[in-house]
Amino acid sequence: MSNYNDDGWEPVTRLGRKVQEGEIDDMETALNSGLPLKEPELVDQLLPGLDDEVLDINMVQRMTDSGRRVKFRCVVVVGNRDGYVGYAEGRDDQVGSAIQKAIGIAKLNMIKVPRGSGSWEDRSDRPHSLARRTSGKAGSVEVDVIPAPEGLGLAASDTVRHVLELAGLENVWTKSHGNTRTTVNLAKATFNALENASQSRQPQQRGRQDEAEVADQ
């Protein structure tokens, strides 16, 4: 039985202990277990070598009783370029801390994207695109992600393309509507589209994490 605790990580959730003990040894089983995903280290063990991309950094100012407070909001996507992707926003007084916070939360929001070759023009057996069309919304922005034949590439803006690349998609058409200059909504709508595709394949999905809790379940 494999032991994933070589780096000193001490799991504090039931799912984490199952991974540590080797009872769960792949990400799909972890996501389908019905147990909440609350430890970023668990994702690091099951999906080593994840890539991350900072999509946007914004300075957010807020007035308090003690004066004006400045925080940074970072938008981050993480993925293994092979069917798994996560998205999150993180806020902190320092840019670096905000990025690290966002990366940690994005790992907790990991989903499995149902890849395939869903274009009617395609005869490929390789899972290079989506299995079916999907769409997602965030704020005023809506993004449609449409299966495309092999060789087309990613017909998408930079922000949308980063999310799709880290999910392991190589050929898709996309359509964006609304205020697409707002990076955070564009990225979130793209991730929501992939999440909707994932949920249509697997109705039982955990709720998305809003903060990096590590309470035992």
Tab-separated table of C-alpha atoms in Angstrom:
chain	number	residue	atom	x	y	z
A	1	MET	CA	0.000	0.000	0.000
A	2	SER	CA	1.522	3.325	-1.016
A	3	ASN	CA	2.185	6.092	1.515
A	4	TYR	CA	1.931	9.696	0.325
A	5	ASN	CA	3.294	11.311	3.482
A	6	ASP	CA	6.953	11.536	2.444
A	7	ASP	CA	7.010	15.347	2.543
A	8	GLY	CA	5.735	15.638	6.112
A	9	TRP	CA	2.111	16.397	5.208
A	10	GLU	CA	-0.218	15.312	8.011
A	11	PRO	CA	-3.769	14.977	6.640
A	12	VAL	CA	-6.547	16.295	8.866
A	13	THR	CA	-9.596	15.230	6.837
A	14	ARG	CA	-11.066	11.818	6.141
A	15	LEU	CA	-10.323	12.145	2.427
A	16	GLY	CA	-6.749	13.169	3.179
A	17	ARG	CA	-6.222	10.105	5.358
A	18	LYS	CA	-7.624	7.830	2.652
A	19	VAL	CA	-5.092	9.302	0.208
A	20	GLN	CA	-2.242	8.996	2.703
A	21	GLU	CA	-3.078	5.353	3.377
A	22	GLY	CA	-3.265	4.550	-0.337
A	23	GLU	CA	-6.980	3.719	-0.245
A	24	ILE	CA	-7.515	6.491	-2.826
A	25	ASP	CA	-4.693	6.916	-5.320
A	26	ASP	CA	-6.113	8.965	-8.190
A	27	MET	CA	-7.884	12.307	-8.491
A	28	GLU	CA	-11.025	11.013	-10.187
A	29	THR	CA	-11.700	8.619	-7.301
A	30	ALA	CA	-11.109	11.446	-4.829
A	31	LEU	CA	-13.588	13.742	-6.613
A	32	ASN	CA	-16.181	10.965	-6.835
A	33	SER	CA	-15.777	9.910	-3.203
A	34	GLY	CA	-18.441	12.338	-1.955
A	35	LEU	CA	-15.960	13.645	0.621
A	36	PRO	CA	-15.125	17.380	0.593
A	37	LEU	CA	-11.764	18.384	-0.831
A	38	LYS	CA	-10.237	20.698	1.791
A	39	GLU	CA	-6.473	20.106	1.631
A	40	PRO	CA	-4.350	21.481	-1.232
A	41	GLU	CA	-1.584	19.038	-0.291
A	42	LEU	CA	-3.893	16.166	-1.201
A	43	VAL	CA	-4.152	17.534	-4.744
A	44	ASP	CA	-0.367	17.923	-4.910
A	45	GLN	CA	0.009	14.222	-4.094
A	46	LEU	CA	-2.566	12.976	-6.596
A	47	LEU	CA	-1.706	15.474	-9.363
A	48	PRO	CA	2.017	16.250	-8.992
A	49	GLY	CA	3.584	18.933	-11.159
A	50	LEU	CA	0.503	21.109	-11.641
A	51	ASP	CA	0.986	24.233	-13.755
A	52	ASP	CA	-0.505	27.563	-12.704
A	53	GLU	CA	-1.218	30.791	-14.540
A	54	VAL	CA	-1.895	34.190	-12.987
A	55	LEU	CA	-4.586	35.725	-15.184
A	56	ASP	CA	-5.121	39.040	-13.421
A	57	ILE	CA	-3.848	41.128	-10.492
A	58	ASN	CA	-5.920	44.038	-9.236
A	59	MET	CA	-5.461	46.471	-6.387
A	60	VAL	CA	-8.607	46.761	-4.275
A	61	GLN	CA	-9.013	49.733	-1.934
A	62	ARG	CA	-11.447	49.797	0.968
A	63	MET	CA	-12.161	52.516	3.505
A	64	THR	CA	-12.218	51.416	7.148
A	65	ASP	CA	-12.401	53.252	10.478
A	66	SER	CA	-8.614	53.283	10.597
A	67	GLY	CA	-8.278	54.670	7.074
A	68	ARG	CA	-7.847	53.296	3.576
A	69	ARG	CA	-6.811	49.660	3.278
A	70	VAL	CA	-5.261	48.248	0.128
A	71	LYS	CA	-5.432	44.607	-0.873
A	72	PHE	CA	-4.502	42.748	-4.013
A	73	ARG	CA	-6.897	40.394	-5.778
A	74	CYS	CA	-5.301	37.714	-7.932
A	75	VAL	CA	-7.098	35.473	-10.409
A	76	VAL	CA	-5.388	32.114	-10.903
A	77	VAL	CA	-6.013	28.924	-12.857
A	78	VAL	CA	-4.195	25.644	-12.163
A	79	GLY	CA	-4.196	22.423	-14.174
A	80	ASN	CA	-2.255	19.382	-15.292
A	81	ARG	CA	-2.929	19.925	-19.034
A	82	ASP	CA	-4.504	16.476	-19.032
A	83	GLY	CA	-8.151	16.799	-18.003
A	84	TYR	CA	-7.933	18.491	-14.581
A	85	VAL	CA	-8.302	22.215	-13.928
A	86	GLY	CA	-9.119	24.526	-11.021
A	87	TYR	CA	-9.865	28.248	-10.690
A	88	ALA	CA	-9.872	30.734	-7.813
A	89	GLU	CA	-9.416	34.320	-6.695
A	90	GLY	CA	-7.215	35.210	-3.737
A	91	ARG	CA	-6.904	38.434	-1.731
A	92	ASP	CA	-4.073	39.564	0.509
A	93	ASP	CA	-2.045	42.627	1.498
A	94	GLN	CA	0.912	41.359	-0.562
A	95	VAL	CA	0.821	40.265	-4.209
A	96	GLY	CA	2.845	37.114	-3.608
A	97	SER	CA	0.646	36.027	-0.716
A	98	ALA	CA	-2.502	36.687	-2.750
A	99	ILE	CA	-1.167	34.512	-5.580
A	100	GLN	CA	-0.269	31.655	-3.236
A	101	LYS	CA	-3.658	31.886	-1.534
A	102	ALA	CA	-5.434	31.767	-4.902
A	103	ILE	CA	-3.367	28.771	-6.050
A	104	GLY	CA	-4.239	26.891	-2.858
A	105	ILE	CA	-7.968	27.568	-3.240
A	106	ALA	CA	-7.867	26.733	-6.972
A	107	LYS	CA	-6.553	23.275	-6.090
A	108	LEU	CA	-9.601	22.789	-3.862
A	109	ASN	CA	-11.835	23.720	-6.814
A	110	MET	CA	-10.317	21.044	-9.071
A	111	ILE	CA	-12.666	19.440	-11.600
A	112	LYS	CA	-12.283	16.707	-14.193
A	113	VAL	CA	-13.128	17.948	-17.683
A	114	PRO	CA	-14.940	15.403	-19.901
A	115	ARG	CA	-12.717	15.480	-22.957
A	116	GLY	CA	-13.474	13.782	-26.249
A	117	SER	CA	-13.838	14.576	-29.931
A	118	GLY	CA	-17.372	15.900	-30.058
A	119	SER	CA	-17.198	17.770	-33.379
A	120	TRP	CA	-19.298	16.313	-36.204
A	121	GLU	CA	-16.392	17.140	-38.541
A	122	ASP	CA	-13.955	15.048	-36.552
A	123	ARG	CA	-13.047	11.383	-36.884
A	124	SER	CA	-10.357	11.341	-34.217
A	125	ASP	CA	-10.373	8.810	-31.400
A	126	ARG	CA	-8.054	10.999	-29.330
A	127	PRO	CA	-9.603	13.113	-26.507
A	128	HIS	CA	-8.328	16.454	-27.787
A	129	SER	CA	-11.520	18.530	-27.410
A	130	LEU	CA	-14.757	18.474	-25.423
A	131	ALA	CA	-17.257	15.657	-25.706
A	132	ARG	CA	-20.115	18.147	-26.066
A	133	ARG	CA	-20.880	21.851	-26.208
A	134	THR	CA	-21.080	23.728	-22.928
A	135	SER	CA	-21.502	27.271	-21.634
A	136	GLY	CA	-20.930	29.222	-18.430
A	137	LYS	CA	-21.755	32.637	-16.964
A	138	ALA	CA	-20.102	35.021	-14.534
A	139	GLY	CA	-21.497	38.506	-14.036
A	140	SER	CA	-22.454	39.895	-17.440
A	141	VAL	CA	-20.111	37.522	-19.293
A	142	GLU	CA	-21.189	34.295	-20.956
A	143	VAL	CA	-18.757	31.913	-22.656
A	144	ASP	CA	-19.709	29.090	-25.045
A	145	VAL	CA	-17.139	26.322	-25.541
A	146	ILE	CA	-17.787	24.233	-28.651
A	147	PRO	CA	-15.994	21.021	-29.736
A	148	ALA	CA	-13.793	21.524	-32.805
A	149	PRO	CA	-12.007	19.117	-35.170
A	150	GLU	CA	-8.354	18.241	-34.700
A	151	GLY	CA	-6.012	20.815	-36.210
A	152	LEU	CA	-8.120	23.910	-35.518
A	153	GLY	CA	-6.392	24.824	-32.254
A	154	LEU	CA	-7.938	27.022	-29.574
A	155	ALA	CA	-10.057	29.729	-31.200
A	156	ALA	CA	-10.230	31.876	-28.075
A	157	SER	CA	-8.972	35.055	-26.415
A	158	ASP	CA	-5.812	34.852	-24.275
A	159	THR	CA	-7.694	34.579	-20.970
A	160	VAL	CA	-10.034	31.839	-22.205
A	161	ARG	CA	-7.162	30.019	-23.919
A	162	HIS	CA	-5.102	29.840	-20.701
A	163	VAL	CA	-7.979	28.100	-18.894
A	164	LEU	CA	-8.587	25.670	-21.762
A	165	GLU	CA	-4.882	24.842	-22.167
A	166	LEU	CA	-4.438	23.993	-18.493
A	167	ALA	CA	-7.523	21.754	-18.751
A	168	GLY	CA	-5.847	19.801	-21.560
A	169	LEU	CA	-8.076	20.976	-24.407
A	170	GLU	CA	-6.375	21.475	-27.774
A	171	ASN	CA	-9.140	22.198	-30.289
A	172	VAL	CA	-12.274	24.226	-29.517
A	173	TRP	CA	-14.303	27.128	-30.802
A	174	THR	CA	-15.403	29.712	-28.262
A	175	LYS	CA	-17.930	32.545	-28.247
A	176	SER	CA	-17.936	35.261	-25.586
A	177	HIS	CA	-20.750	37.695	-24.803
A	178	GLY	CA	-20.974	40.631	-22.389
A	179	ASN	CA	-18.213	42.768	-20.898
A	180	THR	CA	-15.377	40.462	-21.935
A	181	ARG	CA	-12.723	43.051	-21.000
A	182	THR	CA	-13.320	42.074	-17.362
A	183	THR	CA	-10.697	39.337	-17.001
A	184	VAL	CA	-12.061	37.920	-13.755
A	185	ASN	CA	-15.562	37.334	-15.171
A	186	LEU	CA	-14.219	36.010	-18.478
A	187	ALA	CA	-11.967	33.496	-16.726
A	188	LYS	CA	-14.655	32.483	-14.252
A	189	ALA	CA	-17.268	32.045	-16.994
A	190	THR	CA	-14.861	29.792	-18.911
A	191	PHE	CA	-14.198	27.676	-15.818
A	192	ASN	CA	-17.936	27.565	-15.072
A	193	ALA	CA	-18.542	26.258	-18.606
A	194	LEU	CA	-16.065	23.426	-18.038
A	195	GLU	CA	-17.591	22.745	-14.618
A	196	ASN	CA	-21.064	22.584	-16.171
A	197	ALA	CA	-19.770	20.021	-18.675
A	198	SER	CA	-18.287	18.050	-15.788
A	199	GLN	CA	-21.505	18.138	-13.778
A	200	SER	CA	-23.628	17.069	-16.735
A	201	ARG	CA	-21.486	13.948	-16.877
A	202	GLN	CA	-21.434	13.413	-13.101
A	203	PRO	CA	-24.522	14.852	-11.374
A	204	GLN	CA	-23.088	14.313	-7.884
A	205	GLN	CA	-20.377	16.907	-7.444
A	206	ARG	CA	-19.038	18.544	-4.336
A	207	GLY	CA	-19.725	22.232	-3.805
A	208	ARG	CA	-16.940	24.596	-4.796
A	209	GLN	CA	-14.720	25.727	-1.962
A	210	ASP	CA	-14.737	29.419	-1.103
A	211	GLU	CA	-11.928	29.280	1.425
A	212	ALA	CA	-9.132	26.907	2.362
A	213	GLU	CA	-10.717	25.204	5.355
A	214	VAL	CA	-9.063	22.179	6.864
A	215	ALA	CA	-11.750	21.165	9.346
A	216	ASP	CA	-12.131	17.416	9.783
A	217	GLN	CA	-15.058	15.727	8.115
